PDB file of C-alpha atoms in Angstrom:
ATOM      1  CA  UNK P 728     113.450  -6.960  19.494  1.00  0.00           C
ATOM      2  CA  UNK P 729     110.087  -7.697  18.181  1.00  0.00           C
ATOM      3  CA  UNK P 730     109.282  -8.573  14.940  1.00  0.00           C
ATOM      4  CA  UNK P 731     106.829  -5.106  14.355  1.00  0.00           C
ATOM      5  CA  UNK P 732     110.331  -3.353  15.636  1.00  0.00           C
ATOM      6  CA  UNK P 733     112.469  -4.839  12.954  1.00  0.00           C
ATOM      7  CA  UNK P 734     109.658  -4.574  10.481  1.00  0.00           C
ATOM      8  CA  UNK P 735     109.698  -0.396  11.413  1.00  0.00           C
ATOM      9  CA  UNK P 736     113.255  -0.505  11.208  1.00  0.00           C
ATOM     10  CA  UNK P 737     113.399  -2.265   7.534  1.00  0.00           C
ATOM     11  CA  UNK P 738     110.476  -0.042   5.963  1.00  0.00           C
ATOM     12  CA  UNK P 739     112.511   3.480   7.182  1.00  0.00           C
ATOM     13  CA  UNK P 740     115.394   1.873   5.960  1.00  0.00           C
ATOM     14  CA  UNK P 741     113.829   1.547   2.258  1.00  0.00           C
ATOM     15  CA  UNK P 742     112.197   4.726   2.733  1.00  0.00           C
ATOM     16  CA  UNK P 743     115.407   6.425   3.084  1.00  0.00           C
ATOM     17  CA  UNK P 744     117.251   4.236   0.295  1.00  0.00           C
ATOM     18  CA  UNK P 745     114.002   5.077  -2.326  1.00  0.00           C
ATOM     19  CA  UNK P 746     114.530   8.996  -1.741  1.00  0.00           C
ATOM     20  CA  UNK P 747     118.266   8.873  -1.601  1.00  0.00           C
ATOM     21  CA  UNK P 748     118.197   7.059  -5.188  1.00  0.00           C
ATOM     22  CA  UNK P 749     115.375   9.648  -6.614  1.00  0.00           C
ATOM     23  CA  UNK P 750     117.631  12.145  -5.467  1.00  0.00           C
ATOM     24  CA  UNK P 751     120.566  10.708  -7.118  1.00  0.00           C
ATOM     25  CA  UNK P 752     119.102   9.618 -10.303  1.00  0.00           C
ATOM     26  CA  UNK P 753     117.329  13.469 -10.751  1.00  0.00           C
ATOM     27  CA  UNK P 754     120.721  15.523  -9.862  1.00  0.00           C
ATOM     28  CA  UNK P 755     122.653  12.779 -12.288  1.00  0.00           C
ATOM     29  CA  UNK P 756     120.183  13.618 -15.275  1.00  0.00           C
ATOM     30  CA  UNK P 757     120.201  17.569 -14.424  1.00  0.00           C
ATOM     31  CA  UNK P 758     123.624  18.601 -13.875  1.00  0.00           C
ATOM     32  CA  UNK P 759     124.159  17.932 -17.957  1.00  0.00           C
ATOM     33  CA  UNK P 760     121.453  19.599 -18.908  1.00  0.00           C
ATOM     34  CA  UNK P 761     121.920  23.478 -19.095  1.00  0.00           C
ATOM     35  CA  UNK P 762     118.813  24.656 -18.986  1.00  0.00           C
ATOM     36  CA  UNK P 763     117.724  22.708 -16.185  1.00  0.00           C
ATOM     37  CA  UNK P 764     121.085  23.867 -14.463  1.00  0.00           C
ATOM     38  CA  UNK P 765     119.658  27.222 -14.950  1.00  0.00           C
ATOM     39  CA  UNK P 766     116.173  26.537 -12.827  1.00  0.00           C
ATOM     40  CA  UNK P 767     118.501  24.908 -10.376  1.00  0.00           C
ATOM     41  CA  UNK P 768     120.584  27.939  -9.555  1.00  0.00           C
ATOM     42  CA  UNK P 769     117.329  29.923  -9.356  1.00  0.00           C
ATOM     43  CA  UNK P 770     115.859  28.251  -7.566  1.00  0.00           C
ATOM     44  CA  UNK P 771     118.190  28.419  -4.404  1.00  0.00           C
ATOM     45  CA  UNK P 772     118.876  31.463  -4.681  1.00  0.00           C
ATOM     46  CA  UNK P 773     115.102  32.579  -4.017  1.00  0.00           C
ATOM     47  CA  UNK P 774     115.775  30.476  -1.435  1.00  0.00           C
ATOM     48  CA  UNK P 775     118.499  31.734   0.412  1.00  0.00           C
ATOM     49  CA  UNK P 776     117.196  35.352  -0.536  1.00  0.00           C
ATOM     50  CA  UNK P 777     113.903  34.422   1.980  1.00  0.00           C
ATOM     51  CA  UNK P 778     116.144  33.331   4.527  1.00  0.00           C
ATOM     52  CA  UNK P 779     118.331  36.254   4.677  1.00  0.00           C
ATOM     53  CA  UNK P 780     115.226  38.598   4.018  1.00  0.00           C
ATOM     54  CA  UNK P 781     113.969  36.919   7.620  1.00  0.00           C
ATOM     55  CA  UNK P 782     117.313  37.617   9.113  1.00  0.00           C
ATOM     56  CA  UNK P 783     117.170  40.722   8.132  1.00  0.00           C
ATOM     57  CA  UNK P 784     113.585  41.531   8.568  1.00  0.00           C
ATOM     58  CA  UNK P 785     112.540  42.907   5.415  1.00  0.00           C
ATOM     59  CA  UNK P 786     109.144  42.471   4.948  1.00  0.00           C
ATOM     60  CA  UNK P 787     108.447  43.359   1.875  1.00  0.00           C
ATOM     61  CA  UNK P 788     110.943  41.476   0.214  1.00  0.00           C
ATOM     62  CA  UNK P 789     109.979  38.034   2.265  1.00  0.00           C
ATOM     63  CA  UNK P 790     106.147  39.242   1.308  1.00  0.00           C
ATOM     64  CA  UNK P 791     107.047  39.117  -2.286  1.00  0.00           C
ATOM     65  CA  UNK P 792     109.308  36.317  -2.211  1.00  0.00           C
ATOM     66  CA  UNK P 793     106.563  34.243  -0.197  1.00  0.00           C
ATOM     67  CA  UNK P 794     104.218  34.860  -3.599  1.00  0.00           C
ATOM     68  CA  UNK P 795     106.906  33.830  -5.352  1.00  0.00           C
ATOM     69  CA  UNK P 796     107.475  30.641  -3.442  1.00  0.00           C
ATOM     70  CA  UNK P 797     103.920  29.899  -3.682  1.00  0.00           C
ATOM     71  CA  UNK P 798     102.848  30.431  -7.458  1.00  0.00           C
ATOM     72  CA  UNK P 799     106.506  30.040  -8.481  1.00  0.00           C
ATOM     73  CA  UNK P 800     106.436  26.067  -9.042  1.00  0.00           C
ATOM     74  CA  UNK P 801     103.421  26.204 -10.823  1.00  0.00           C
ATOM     75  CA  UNK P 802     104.779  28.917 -13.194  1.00  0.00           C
ATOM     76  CA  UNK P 803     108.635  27.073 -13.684  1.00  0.00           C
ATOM     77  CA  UNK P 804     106.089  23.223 -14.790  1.00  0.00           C
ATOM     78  CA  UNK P 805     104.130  25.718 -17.072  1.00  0.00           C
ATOM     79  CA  UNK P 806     107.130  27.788 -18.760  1.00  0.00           C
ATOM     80  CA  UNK P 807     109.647  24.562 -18.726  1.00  0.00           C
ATOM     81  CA  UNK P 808     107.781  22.025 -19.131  1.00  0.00           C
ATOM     82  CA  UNK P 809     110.083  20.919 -21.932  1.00  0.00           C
ATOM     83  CA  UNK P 810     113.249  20.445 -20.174  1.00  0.00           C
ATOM     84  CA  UNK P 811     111.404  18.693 -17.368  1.00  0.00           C
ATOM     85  CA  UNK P 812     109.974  16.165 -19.902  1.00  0.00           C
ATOM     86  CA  UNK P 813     113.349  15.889 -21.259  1.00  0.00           C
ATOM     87  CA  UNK P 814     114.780  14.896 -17.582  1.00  0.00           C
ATOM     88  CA  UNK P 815     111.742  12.503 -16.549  1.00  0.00           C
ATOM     89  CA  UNK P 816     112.264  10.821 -20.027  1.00  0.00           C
ATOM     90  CA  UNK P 817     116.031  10.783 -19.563  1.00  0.00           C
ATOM     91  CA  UNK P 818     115.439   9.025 -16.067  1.00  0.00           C
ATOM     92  CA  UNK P 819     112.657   6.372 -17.934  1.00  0.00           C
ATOM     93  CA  UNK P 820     115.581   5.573 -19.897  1.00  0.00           C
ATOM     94  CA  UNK P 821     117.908   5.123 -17.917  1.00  0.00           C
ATOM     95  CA  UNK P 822     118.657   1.599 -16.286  1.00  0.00           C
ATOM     96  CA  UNK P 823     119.310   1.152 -12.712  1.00  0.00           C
ATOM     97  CA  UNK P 824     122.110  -1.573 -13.660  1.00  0.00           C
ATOM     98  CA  UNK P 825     123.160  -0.847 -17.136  1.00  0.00           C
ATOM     99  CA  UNK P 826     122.447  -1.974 -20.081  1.00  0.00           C
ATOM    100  CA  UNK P 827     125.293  -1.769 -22.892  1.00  0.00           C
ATOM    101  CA  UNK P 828     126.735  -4.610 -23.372  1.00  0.00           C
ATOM    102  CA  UNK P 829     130.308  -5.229 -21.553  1.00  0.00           C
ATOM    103  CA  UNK P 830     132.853  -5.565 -24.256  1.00  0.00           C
ATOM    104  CA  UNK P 831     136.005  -7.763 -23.715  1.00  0.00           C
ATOM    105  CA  UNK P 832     139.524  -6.515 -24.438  1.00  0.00           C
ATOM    106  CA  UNK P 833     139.530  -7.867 -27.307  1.00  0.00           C
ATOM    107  CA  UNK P 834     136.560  -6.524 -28.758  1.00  0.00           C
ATOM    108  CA  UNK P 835     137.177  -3.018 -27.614  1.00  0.00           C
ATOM    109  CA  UNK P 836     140.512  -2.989 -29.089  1.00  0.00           C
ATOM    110  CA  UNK P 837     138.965  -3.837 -32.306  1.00  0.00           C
ATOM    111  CA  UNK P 838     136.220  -1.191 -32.028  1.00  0.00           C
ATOM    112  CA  UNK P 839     138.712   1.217 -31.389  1.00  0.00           C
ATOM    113  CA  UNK P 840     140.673   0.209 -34.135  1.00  0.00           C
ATOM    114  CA  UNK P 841     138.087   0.057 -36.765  1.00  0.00           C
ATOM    115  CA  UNK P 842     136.987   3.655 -35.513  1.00  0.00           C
ATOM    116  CA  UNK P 843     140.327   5.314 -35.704  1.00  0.00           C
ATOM    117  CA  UNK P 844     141.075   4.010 -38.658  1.00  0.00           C
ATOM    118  CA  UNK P 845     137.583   5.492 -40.122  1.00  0.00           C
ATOM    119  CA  UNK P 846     138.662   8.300 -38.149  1.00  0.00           C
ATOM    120  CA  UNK P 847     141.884   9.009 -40.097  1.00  0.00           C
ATOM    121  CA  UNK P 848     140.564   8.654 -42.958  1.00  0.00           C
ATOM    122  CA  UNK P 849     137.580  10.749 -42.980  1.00  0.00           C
ATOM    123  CA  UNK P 850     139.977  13.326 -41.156  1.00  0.00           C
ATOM    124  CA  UNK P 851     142.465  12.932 -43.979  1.00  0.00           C
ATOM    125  CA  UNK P 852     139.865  13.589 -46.885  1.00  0.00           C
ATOM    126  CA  UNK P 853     137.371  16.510 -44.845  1.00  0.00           C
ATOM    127  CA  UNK P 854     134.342  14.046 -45.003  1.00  0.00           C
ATOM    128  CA  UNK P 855     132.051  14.647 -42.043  1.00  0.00           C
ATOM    129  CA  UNK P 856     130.868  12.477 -39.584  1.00  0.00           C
ATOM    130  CA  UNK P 857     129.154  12.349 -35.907  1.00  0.00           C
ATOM    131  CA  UNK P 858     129.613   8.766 -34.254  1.00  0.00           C
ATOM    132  CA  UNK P 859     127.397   7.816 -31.096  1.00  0.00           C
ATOM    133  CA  UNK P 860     128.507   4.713 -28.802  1.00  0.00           C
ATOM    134  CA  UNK P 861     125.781   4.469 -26.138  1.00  0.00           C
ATOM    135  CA  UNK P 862     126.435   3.280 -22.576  1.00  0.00           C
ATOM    136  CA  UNK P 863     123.894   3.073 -19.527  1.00  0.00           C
ATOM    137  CA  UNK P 864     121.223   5.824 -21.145  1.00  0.00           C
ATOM    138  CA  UNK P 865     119.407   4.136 -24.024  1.00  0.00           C
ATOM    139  CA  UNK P 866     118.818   5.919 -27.234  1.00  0.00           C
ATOM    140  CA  UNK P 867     116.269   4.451 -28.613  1.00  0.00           C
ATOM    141  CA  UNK P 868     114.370   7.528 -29.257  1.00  0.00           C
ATOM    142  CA  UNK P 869     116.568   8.368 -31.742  1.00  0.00           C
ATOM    143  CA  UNK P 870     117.389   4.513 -33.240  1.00  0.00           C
ATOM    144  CA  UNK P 871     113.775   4.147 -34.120  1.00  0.00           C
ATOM    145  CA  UNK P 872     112.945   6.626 -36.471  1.00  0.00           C
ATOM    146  CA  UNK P 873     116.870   6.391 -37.843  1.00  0.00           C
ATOM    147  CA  UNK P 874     117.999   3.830 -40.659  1.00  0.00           C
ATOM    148  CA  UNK P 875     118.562   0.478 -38.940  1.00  0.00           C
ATOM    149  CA  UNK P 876     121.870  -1.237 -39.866  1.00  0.00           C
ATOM    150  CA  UNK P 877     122.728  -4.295 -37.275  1.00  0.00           C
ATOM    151  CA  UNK P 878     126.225  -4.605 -38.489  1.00  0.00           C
ATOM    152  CA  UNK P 879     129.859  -5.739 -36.811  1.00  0.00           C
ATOM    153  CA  UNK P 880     131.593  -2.026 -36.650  1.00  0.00           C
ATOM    154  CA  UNK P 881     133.840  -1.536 -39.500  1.00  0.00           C
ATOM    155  CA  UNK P 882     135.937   1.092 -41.012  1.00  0.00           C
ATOM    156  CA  UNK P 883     134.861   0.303 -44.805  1.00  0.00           C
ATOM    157  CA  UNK P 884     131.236   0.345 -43.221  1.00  0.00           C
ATOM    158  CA  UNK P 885     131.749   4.018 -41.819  1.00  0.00           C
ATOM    159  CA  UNK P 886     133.555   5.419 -44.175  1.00  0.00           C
ATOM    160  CA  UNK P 887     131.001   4.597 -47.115  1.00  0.00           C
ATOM    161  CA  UNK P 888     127.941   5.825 -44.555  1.00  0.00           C
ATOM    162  CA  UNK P 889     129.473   9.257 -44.095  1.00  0.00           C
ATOM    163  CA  UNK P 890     130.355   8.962 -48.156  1.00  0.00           C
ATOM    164  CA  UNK P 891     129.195  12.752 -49.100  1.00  0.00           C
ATOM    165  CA  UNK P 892     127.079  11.362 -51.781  1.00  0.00           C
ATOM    166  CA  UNK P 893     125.574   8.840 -49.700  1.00  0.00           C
ATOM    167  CA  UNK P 894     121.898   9.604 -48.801  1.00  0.00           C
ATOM    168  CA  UNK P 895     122.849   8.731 -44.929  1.00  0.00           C
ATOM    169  CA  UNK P 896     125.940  11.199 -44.713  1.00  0.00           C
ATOM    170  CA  UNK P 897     123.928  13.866 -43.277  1.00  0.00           C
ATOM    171  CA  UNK P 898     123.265  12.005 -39.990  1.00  0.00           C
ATOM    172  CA  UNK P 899     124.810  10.495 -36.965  1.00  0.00           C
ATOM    173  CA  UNK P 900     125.614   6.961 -36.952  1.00  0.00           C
ATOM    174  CA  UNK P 901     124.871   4.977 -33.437  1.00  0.00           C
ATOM    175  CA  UNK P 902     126.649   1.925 -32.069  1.00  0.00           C
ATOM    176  CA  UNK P 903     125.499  -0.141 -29.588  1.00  0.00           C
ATOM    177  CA  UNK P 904     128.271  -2.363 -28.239  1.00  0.00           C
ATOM    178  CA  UNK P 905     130.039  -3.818 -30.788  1.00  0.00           C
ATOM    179  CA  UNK P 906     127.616  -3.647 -33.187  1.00  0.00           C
ATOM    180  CA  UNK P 907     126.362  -0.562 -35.881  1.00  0.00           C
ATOM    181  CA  UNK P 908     122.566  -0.014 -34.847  1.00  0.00           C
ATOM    182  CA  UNK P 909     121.414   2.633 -36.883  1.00  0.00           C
ATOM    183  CA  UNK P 910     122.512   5.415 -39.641  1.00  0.00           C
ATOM    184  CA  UNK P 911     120.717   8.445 -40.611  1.00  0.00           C
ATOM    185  CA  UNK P 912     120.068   9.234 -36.621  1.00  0.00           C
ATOM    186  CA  UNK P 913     118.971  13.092 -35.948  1.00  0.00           C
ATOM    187  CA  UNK P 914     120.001  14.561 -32.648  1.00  0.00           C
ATOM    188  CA  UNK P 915     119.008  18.028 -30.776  1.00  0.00           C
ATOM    189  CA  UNK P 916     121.319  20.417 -30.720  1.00  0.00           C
ATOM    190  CA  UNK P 917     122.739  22.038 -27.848  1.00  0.00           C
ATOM    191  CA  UNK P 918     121.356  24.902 -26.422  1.00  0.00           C
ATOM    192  CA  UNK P 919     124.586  25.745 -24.466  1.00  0.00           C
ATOM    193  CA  UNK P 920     124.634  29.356 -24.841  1.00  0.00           C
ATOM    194  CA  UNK P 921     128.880  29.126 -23.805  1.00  0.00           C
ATOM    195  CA  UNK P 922     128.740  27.032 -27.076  1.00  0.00           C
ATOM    196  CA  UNK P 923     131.391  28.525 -29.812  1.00  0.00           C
ATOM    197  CA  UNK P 924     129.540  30.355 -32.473  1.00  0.00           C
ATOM    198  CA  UNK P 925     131.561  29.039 -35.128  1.00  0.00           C
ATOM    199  CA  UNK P 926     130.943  25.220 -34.179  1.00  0.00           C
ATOM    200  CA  UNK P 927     128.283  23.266 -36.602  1.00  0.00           C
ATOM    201  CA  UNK P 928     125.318  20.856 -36.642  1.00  0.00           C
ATOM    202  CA  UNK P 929     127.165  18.572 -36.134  1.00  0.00           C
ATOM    203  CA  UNK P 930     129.010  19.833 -32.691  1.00  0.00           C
ATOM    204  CA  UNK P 931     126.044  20.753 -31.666  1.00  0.00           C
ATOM    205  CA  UNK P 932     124.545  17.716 -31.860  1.00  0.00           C
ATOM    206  CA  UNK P 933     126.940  15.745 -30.755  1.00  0.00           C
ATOM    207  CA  UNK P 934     126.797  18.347 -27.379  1.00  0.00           C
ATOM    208  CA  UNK P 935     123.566  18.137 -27.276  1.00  0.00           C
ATOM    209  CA  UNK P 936     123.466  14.102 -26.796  1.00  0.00           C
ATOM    210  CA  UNK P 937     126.283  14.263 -24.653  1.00  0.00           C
ATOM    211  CA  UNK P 938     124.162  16.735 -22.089  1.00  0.00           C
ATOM    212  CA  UNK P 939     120.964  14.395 -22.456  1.00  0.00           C
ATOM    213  CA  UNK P 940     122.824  11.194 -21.940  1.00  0.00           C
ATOM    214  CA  UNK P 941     126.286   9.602 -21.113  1.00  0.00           C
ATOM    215  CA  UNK P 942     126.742   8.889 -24.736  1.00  0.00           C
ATOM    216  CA  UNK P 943     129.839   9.382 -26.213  1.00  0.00           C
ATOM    217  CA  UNK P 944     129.658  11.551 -30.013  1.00  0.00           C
ATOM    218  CA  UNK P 945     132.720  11.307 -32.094  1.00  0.00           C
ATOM    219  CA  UNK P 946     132.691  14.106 -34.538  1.00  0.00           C
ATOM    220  CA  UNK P 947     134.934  14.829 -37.841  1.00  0.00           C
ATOM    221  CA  UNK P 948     134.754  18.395 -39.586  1.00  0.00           C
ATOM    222  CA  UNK P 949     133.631  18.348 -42.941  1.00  0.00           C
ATOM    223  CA  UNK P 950     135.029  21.721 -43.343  1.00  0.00           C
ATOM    224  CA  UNK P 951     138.841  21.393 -42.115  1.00  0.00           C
ATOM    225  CA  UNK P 952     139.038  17.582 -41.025  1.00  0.00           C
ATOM    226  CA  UNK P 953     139.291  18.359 -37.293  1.00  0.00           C
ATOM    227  CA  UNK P 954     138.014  15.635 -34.691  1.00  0.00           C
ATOM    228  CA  UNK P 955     136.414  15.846 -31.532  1.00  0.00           C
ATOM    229  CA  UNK P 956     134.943  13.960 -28.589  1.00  0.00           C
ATOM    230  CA  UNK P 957     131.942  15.092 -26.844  1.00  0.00           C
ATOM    231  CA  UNK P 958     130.941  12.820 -23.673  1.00  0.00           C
ATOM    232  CA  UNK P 959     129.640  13.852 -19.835  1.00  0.00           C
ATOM    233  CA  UNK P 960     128.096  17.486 -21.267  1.00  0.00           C
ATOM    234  CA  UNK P 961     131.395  18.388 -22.406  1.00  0.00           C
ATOM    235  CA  UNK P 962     133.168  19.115 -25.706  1.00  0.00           C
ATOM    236  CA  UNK P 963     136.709  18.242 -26.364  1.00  0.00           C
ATOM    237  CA  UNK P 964     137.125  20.334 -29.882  1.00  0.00           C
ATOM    238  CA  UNK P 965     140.771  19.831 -32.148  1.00  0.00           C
ATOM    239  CA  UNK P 966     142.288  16.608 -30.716  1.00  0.00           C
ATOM    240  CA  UNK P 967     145.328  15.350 -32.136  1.00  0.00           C
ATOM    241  CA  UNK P 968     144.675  11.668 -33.742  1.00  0.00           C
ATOM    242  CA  UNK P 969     146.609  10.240 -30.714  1.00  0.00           C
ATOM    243  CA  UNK P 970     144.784  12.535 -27.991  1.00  0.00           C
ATOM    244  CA  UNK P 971     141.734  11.206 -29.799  1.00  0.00           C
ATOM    245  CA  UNK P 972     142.970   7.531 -29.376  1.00  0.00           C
ATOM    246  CA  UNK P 973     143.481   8.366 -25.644  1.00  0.00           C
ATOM    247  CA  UNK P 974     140.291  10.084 -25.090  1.00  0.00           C
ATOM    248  CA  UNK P 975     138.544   7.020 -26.975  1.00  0.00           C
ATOM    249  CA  UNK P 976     140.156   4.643 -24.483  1.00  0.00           C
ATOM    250  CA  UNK P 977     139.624   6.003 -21.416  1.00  0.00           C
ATOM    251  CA  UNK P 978     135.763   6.640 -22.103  1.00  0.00           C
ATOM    252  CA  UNK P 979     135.272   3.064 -23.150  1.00  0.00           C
ATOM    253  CA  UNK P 980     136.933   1.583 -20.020  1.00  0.00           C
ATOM    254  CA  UNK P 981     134.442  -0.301 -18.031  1.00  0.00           C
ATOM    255  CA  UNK P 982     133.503   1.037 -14.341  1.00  0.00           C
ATOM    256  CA  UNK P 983     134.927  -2.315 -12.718  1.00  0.00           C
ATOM    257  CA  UNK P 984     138.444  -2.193 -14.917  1.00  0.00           C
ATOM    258  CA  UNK P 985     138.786   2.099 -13.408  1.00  0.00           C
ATOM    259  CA  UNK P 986     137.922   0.755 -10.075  1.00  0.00           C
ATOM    260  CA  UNK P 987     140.089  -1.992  -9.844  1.00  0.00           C
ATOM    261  CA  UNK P 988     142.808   0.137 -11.751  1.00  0.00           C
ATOM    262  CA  UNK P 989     142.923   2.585  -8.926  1.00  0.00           C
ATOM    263  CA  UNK P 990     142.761  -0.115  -6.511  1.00  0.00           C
ATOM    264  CA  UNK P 991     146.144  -1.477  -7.825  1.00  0.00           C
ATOM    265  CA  UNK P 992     147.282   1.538  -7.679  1.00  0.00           C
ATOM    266  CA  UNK P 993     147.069   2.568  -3.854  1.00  0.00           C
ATOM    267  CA  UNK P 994     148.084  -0.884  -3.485  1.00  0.00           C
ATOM    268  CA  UNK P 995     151.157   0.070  -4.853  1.00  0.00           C
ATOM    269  CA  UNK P 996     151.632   3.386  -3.317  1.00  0.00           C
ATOM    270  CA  UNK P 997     151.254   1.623   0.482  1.00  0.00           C
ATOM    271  CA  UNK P 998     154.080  -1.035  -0.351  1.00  0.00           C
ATOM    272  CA  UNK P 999     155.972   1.707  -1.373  1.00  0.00           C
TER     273      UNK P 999
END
C-alpha cells in the first residue's frame, strides 16, 4: 500500500473520530438540559412526519412541512438562541480529559466526613444551605463573580458560611476538589416544568446546575431541615442522613475505581 493510500485511510479515519466526538460531546450537554430536550423531540418528529407524509403521499402536508424544514432552523437559532448559547458554552467548558482534581481515599473520606457532619448539623438546626462539588464541567462562570474562599473543606467553615446572619448564607458554596473555592455563588434555576411547585431557590438551583453540568448540589431546607442531592439533571428530594451518605459516596467515586469495581466483580461471577 502506498503511502497517499495510508495517508487517505488515516485522514477518513480522523474525519470519522472528529464527528463521532462532536456528536457525543453535543448529545452529552443536551440530554440535561430540558429545554433543549424539547427542540430535540421536535425536531424528529417533523422529521418522521415528512417521511410518512411521502409514504403516504400527502402533498400538502410534505408542501408545508418542506417550508418548515427550510425556514425552520433559522427560526429555532432566532427563538432559542439562549439555550443554544447555554450548550455551546457548556461544551467550551467542558474538558476533553477532566479536570477536577483526583482525590485519594483518604481525602475523600475526609471530605465526606467534614460534609456530613456540616450536613447534620445544619439539618438538625433548619439552617439552609446549597453545596456544589464540581467534576469534569468547570464552573467558573459562577466562581468569578462569587466570594472567593481557597480553604481546606471543613465543617466549622460551612456551618458559619450558611450562618443565617452571615452576609454569604444566601448563596451556594462551591468546592473544587478538596478545597472551598468560593461562597456567595448564584446559580439559574431550573426551568423543569415537572419541577415540584413547592420546592425553593434553592432546589431549583441546585437542579438547575445539575442540568447545565455534572456538578453535584447538596441542598439543606431552611424550612424543615430536609436534605437532598441533585447530580446528572436529577433531584433526589428527602434522603435519610445515611441514604445521603450513600448517595455522597457513590457520586464521588472516580470513573477508574467504578470500572475496575465492576471488573472485579464479573471476575468473580465467572469463577463462580
Amino acid at each position: 500500500m502506498t503511502f497517499a493510500g495510508i495517508w487517505a485511510i488515516l485522514t477518513k479515519i480522523l474525519d470519522i473520530c472528529i464527528v463521532w466526538l462532536l456528536f457525543y460531546f453535543i448529545l452529552k450537554n443536551i440530554k440535561n438540559n430540558v429545554k433543549m430536550v424539547l427542540i430535540l423531540k421536535g425536531v424528529l418528529i417533523v422529521l418522521a412526519i415528512e417521511i410518512l407524509s411521502k409514504i403516504l403521499n400527502l402533498y400538502t402536508v410534505g408542501l408545508l412541512l418542506e417550508y418548515v424544514i427550510e425556514w425552520g432552523p433559522i427560526a429555532i437559532i432566532v427563538i432559542f438562541q439562549p439555550e443554544i448559547r447555554g450548550v455551546l458554552e457548556s461544551i467550551g467548558r467542558t474538558h476533553l480529559l477532566g479536570r477536577h482534581k483526583i482525590l485519594t481515599i483518604d481525602e475523600r473520606e475526609k471530605i465526606i466526613c467534614e460534609i456530613m457532619e456540616a450536613v447534620e448539623y445544619l439539618k438538625r438546626n433548619r439552617m439552609g444551605a446549597l453545596i456544589v462539588i464540581e467534576r469534569d464541567v468547570s464552573l467558573s462562570e459562577y466562581i468569578e463573580p462569587a466570594t472567593k474562599i481557597y480553604a481546606d473543606v471543613s465543617s466549622e467553615l460551612l456551618c458559619n458560611l450558611f450562618f443565617p446572619n452571615s452576609p454569604l448564607h444566601d448563596g451556594g458554596v462551591i468546592l473544587e476538589g478538596d478545597r472551598i473555592t468560593c461562597a456567595g455563588a448564584v446559580f439559574k434555576t431550573s426551568m423543569n416544568p415537572n419541577i415540584n411547585k413547592r420546592l425553593g431557590t434553592r432546589h431549583r438551583a441546585a437542579l438547575g446546575i445539575a442540568e447545565e453540568s455534572d456538578a453535584i448540589a447538596l441542598i439543606v431546607s431552611e424550612e424543615n431541615g430536609r436534605i437532598s442531592i441533585a447530580s446528572n439533571g436529577e433531584l433526589n428530594y428527602n434522603l435519610t442522613l445515611d441514604e445521603f451518605r450513600m448517595k455522597l459516596i457513590d457520586e464521588l467515586k472516580p470513573k477508574t475505581e467504578v470500572f475496575y469495581e465492576a471488573d472485579m466483580n464479573r471476575e468473580e461471577e465467572e469463577n463462580e
